[in-house]
mmCIF file of N, CA, C and O in Angstrom:
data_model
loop_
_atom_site.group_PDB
_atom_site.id
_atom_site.type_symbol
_atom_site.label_atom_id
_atom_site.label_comp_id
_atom_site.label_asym_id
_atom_site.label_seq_id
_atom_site.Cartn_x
_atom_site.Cartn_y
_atom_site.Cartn_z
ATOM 1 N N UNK A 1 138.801 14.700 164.552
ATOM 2 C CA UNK A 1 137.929 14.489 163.403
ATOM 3 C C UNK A 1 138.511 15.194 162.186
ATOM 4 O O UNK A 1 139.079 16.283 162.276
ATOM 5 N N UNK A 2 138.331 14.465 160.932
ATOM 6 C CA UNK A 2 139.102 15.121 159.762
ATOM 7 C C UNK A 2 137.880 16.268 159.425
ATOM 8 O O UNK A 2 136.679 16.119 159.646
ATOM 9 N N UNK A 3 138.530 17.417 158.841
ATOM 10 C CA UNK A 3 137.529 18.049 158.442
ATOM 11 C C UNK A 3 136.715 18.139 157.716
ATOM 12 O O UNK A 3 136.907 17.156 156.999
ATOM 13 N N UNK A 4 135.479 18.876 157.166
ATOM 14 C CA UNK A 4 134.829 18.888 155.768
ATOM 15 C C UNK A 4 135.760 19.556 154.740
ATOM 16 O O UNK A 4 135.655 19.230 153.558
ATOM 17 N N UNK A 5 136.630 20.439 155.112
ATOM 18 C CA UNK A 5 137.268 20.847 153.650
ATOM 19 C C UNK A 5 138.726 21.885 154.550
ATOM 20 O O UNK A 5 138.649 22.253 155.723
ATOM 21 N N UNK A 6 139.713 22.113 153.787
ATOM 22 C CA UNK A 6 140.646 22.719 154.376
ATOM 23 C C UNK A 6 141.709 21.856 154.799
ATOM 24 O O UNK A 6 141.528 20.639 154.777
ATOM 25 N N UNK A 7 142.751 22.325 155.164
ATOM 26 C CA UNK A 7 143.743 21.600 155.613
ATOM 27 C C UNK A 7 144.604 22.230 157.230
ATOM 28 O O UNK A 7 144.802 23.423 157.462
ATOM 29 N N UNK A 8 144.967 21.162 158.088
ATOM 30 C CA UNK A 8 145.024 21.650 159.151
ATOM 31 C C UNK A 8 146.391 21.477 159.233
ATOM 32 O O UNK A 8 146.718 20.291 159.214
ATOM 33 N N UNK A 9 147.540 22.483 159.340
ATOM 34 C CA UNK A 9 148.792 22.223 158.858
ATOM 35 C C UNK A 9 149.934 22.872 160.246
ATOM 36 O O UNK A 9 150.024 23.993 160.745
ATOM 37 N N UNK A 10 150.581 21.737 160.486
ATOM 38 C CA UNK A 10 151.300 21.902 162.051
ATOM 39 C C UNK A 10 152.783 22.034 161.573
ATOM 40 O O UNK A 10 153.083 21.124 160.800
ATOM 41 N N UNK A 11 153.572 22.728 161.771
ATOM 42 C CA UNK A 11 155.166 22.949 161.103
ATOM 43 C C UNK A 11 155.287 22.558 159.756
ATOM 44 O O UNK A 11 156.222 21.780 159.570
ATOM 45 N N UNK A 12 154.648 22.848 158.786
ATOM 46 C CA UNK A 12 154.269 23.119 157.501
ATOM 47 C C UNK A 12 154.046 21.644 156.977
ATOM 48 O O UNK A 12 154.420 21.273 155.865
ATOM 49 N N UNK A 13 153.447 20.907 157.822
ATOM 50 C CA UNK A 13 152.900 19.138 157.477
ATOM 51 C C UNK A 13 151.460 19.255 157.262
ATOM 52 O O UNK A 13 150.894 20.093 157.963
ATOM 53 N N UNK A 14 150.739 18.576 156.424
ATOM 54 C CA UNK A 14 149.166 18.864 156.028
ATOM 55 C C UNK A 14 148.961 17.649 157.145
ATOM 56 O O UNK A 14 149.432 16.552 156.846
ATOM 57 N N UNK A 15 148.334 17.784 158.315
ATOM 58 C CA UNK A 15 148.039 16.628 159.410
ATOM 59 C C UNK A 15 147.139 15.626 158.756
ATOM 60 O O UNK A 15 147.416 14.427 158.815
ATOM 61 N N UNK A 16 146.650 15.828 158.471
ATOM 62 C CA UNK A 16 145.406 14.355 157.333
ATOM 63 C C UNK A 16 146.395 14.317 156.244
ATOM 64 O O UNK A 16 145.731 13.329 155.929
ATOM 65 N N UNK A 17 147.253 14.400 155.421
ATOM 66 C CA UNK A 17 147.862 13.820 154.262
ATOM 67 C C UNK A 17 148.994 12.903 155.139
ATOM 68 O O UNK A 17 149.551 12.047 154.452
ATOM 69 N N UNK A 18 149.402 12.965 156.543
ATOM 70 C CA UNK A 18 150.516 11.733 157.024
ATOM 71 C C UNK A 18 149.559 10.418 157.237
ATOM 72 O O UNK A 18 148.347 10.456 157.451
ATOM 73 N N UNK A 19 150.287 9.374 157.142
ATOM 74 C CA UNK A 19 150.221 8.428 157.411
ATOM 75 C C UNK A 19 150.040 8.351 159.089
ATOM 76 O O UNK A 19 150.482 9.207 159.855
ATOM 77 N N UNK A 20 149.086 6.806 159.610
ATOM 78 C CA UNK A 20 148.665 7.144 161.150
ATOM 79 C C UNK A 20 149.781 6.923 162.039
ATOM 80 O O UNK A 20 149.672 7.068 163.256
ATOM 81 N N UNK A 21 151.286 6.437 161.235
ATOM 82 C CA UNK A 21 152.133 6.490 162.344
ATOM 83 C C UNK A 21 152.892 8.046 162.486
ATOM 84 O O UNK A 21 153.234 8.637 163.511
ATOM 85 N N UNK A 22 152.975 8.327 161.507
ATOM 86 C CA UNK A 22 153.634 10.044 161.571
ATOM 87 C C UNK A 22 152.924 10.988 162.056
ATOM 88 O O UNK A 22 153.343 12.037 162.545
ATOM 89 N N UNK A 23 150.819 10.331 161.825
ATOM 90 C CA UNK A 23 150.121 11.657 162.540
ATOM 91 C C UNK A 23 150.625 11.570 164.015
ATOM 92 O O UNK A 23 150.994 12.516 164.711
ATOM 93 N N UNK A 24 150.570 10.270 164.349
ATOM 94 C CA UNK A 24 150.433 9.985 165.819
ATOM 95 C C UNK A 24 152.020 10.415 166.264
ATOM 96 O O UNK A 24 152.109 10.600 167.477
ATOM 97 N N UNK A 25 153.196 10.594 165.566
ATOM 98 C CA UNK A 25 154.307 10.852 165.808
ATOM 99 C C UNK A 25 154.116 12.554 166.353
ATOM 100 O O UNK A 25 154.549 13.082 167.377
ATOM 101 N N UNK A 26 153.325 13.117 165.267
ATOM 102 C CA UNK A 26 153.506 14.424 165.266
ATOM 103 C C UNK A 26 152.331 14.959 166.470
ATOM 104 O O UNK A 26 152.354 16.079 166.979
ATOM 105 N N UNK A 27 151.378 13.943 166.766
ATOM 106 C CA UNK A 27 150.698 14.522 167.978
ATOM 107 C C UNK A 27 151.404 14.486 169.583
ATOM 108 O O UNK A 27 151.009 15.092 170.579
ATOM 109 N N UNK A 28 152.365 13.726 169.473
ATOM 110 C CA UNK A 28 153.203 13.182 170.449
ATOM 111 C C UNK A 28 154.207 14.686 170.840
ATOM 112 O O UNK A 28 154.942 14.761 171.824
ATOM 113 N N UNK A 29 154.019 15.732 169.866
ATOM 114 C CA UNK A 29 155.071 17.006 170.145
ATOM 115 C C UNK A 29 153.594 18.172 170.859
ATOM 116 O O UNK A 29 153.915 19.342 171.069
ATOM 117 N N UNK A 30 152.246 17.789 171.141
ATOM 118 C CA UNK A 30 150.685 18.452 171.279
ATOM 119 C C UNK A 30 151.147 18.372 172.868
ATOM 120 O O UNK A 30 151.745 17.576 173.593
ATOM 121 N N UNK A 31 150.499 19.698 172.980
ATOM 122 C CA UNK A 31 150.237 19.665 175.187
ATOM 123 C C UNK A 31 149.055 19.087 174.888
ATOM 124 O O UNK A 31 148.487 18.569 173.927
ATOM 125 N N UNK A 32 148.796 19.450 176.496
ATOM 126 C CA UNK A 32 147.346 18.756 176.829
ATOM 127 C C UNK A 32 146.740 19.921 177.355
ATOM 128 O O UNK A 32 147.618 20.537 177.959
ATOM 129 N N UNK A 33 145.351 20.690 177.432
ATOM 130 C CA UNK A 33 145.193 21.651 178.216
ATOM 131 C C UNK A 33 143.761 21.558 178.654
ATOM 132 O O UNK A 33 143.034 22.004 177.766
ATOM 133 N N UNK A 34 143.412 21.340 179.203
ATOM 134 C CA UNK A 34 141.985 21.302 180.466
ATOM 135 C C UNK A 34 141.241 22.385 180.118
ATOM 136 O O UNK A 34 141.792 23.380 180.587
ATOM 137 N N UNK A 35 140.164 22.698 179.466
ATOM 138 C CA UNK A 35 139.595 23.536 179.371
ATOM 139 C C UNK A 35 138.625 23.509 180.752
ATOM 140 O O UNK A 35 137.964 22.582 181.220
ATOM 141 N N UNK A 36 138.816 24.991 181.247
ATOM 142 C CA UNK A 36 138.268 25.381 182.332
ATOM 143 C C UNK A 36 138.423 24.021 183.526
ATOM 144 O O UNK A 36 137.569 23.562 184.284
ATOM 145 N N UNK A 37 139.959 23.602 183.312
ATOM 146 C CA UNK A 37 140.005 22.763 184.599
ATOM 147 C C UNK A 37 139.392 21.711 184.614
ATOM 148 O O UNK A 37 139.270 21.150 185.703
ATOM 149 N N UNK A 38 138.791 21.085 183.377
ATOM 150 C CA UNK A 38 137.649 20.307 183.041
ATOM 151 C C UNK A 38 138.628 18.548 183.327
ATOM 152 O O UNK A 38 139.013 17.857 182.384
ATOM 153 N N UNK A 39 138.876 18.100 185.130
ATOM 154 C CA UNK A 39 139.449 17.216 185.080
ATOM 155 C C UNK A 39 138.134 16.323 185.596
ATOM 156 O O UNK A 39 137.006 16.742 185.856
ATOM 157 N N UNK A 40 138.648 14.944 185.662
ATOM 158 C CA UNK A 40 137.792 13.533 185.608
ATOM 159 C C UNK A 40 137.361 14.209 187.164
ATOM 160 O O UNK A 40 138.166 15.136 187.249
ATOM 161 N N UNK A 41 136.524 14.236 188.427
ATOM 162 C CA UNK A 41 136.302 14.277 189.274
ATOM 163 C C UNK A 41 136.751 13.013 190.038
ATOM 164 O O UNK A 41 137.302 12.912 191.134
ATOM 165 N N UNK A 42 136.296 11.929 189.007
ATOM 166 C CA UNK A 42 136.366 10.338 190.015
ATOM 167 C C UNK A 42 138.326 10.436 190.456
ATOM 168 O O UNK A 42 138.944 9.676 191.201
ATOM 169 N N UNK A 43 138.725 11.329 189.877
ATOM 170 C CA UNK A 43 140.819 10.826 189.936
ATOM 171 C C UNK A 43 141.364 12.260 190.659
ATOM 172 O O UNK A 43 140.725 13.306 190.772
ATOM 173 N N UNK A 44 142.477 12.033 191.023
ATOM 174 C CA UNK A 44 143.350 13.047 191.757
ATOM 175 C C UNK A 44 144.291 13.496 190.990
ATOM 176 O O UNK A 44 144.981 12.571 190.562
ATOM 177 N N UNK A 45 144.797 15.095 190.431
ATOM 178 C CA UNK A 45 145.273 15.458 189.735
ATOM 179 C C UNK A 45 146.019 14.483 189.018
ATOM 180 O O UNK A 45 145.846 14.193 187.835
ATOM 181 N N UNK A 46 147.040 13.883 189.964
ATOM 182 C CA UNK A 46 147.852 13.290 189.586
ATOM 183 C C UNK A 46 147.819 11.634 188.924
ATOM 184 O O UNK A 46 148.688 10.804 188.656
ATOM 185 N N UNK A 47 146.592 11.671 188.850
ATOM 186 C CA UNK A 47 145.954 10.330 188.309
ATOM 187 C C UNK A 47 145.173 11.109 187.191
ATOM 188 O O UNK A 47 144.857 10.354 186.271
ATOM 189 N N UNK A 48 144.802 12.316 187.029
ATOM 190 C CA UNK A 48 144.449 12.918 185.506
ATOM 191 C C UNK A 48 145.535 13.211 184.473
ATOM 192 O O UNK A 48 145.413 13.160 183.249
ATOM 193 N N UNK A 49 146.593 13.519 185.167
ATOM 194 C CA UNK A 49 148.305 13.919 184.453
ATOM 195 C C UNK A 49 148.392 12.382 183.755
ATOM 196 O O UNK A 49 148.226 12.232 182.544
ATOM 197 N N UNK A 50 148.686 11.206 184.717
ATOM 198 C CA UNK A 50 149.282 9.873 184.583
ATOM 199 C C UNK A 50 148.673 9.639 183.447
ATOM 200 O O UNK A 50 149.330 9.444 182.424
ATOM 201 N N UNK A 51 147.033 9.619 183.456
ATOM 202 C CA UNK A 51 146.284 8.864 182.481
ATOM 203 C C UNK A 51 146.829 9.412 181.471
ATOM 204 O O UNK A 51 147.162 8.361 180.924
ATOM 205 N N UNK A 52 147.230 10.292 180.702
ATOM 206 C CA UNK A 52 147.418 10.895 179.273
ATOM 207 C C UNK A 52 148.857 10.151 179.404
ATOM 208 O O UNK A 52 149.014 9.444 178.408
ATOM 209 N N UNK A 53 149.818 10.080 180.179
ATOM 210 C CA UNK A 53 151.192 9.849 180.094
ATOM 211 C C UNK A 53 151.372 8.348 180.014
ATOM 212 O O UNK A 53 152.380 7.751 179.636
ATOM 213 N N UNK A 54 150.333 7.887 180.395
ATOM 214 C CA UNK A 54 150.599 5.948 180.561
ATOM 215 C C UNK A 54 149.614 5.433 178.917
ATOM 216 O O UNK A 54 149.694 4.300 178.442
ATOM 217 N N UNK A 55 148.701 6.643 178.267
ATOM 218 C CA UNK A 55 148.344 6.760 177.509
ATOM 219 C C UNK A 55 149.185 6.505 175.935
ATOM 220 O O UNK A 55 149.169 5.624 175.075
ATOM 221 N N UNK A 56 149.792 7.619 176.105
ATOM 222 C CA UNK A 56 150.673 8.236 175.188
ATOM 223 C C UNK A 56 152.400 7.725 175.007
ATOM 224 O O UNK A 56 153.091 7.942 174.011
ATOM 225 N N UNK A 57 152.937 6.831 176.564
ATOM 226 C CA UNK A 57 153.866 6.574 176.204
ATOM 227 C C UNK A 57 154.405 5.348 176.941
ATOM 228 O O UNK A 57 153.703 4.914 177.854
ATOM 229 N N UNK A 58 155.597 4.710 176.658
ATOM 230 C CA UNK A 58 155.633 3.159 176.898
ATOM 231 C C UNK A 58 156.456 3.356 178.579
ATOM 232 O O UNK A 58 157.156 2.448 179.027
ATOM 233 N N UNK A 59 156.301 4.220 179.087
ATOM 234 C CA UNK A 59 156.378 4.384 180.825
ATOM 235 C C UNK A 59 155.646 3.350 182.019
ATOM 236 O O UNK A 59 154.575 3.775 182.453
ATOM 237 N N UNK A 60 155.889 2.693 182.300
ATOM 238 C CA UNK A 60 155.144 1.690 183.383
ATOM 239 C C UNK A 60 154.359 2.715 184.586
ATOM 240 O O UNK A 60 154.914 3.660 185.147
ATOM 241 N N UNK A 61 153.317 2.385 184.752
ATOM 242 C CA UNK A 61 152.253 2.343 185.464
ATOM 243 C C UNK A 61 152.871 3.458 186.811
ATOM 244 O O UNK A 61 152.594 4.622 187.102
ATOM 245 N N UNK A 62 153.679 2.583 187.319
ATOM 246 C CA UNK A 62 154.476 3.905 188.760
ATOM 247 C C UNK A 62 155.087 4.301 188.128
ATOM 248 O O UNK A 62 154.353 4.198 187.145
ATOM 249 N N UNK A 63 156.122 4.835 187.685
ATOM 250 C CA UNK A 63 156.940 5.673 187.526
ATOM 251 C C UNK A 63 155.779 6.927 186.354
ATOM 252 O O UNK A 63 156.409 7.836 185.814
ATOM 253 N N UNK A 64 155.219 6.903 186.253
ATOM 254 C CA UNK A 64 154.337 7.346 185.683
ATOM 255 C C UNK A 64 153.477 8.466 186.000
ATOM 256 O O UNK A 64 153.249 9.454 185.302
ATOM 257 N N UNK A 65 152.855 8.065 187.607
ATOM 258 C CA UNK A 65 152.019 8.646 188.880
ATOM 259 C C UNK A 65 153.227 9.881 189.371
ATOM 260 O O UNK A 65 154.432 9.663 189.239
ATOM 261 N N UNK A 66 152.745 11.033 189.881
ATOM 262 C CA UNK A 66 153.456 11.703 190.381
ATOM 263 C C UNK A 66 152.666 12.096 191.533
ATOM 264 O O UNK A 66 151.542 12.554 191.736
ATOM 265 N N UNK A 67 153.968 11.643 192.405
ATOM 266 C CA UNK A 67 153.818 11.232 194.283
ATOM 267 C C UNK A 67 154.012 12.894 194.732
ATOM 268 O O UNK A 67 154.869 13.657 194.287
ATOM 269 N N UNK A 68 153.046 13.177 195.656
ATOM 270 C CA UNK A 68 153.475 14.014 196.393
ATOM 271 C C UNK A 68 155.003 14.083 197.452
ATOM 272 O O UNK A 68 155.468 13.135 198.084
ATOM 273 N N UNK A 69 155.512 15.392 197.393
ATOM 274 C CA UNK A 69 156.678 15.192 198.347
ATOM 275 C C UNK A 69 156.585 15.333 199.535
ATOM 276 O O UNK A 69 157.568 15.157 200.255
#
């Protein structure tokens, strides 16, 4: 959400003054972090990892999933 006032500034870029392909460029360098572990219940870790990664990038569907060894 943009803010009411202020500027939210990531390696000295004002994030609301880019354009939505450069914001989305520059969110693409963002972790992901689970607050308090806060994953989907219905999925298995590794189907909570995938979803952000099949999300976020042009990776096919399996190669995507990470298989237990």
């Amino acid at each position: 959400m943009r803010p009411a006032k202020g500027k939210i500034l990531y390696d000295g870029n004002d994030f609301w003054a880019l354009n939505d392909k450069e914001r989305v460029r520059m969110m693409q360098k963002f972790g992901i972090l689970y607050q308090s572990g806060a994953l989907w219940s219905s999925m298995t870790l590794s189907e909570n990892v995938a979803t952000v990664i099949e999300h976020f990038t042009d990776l096919p569907k399996m190669k995507s999933r990470i298989l237990p060894t």
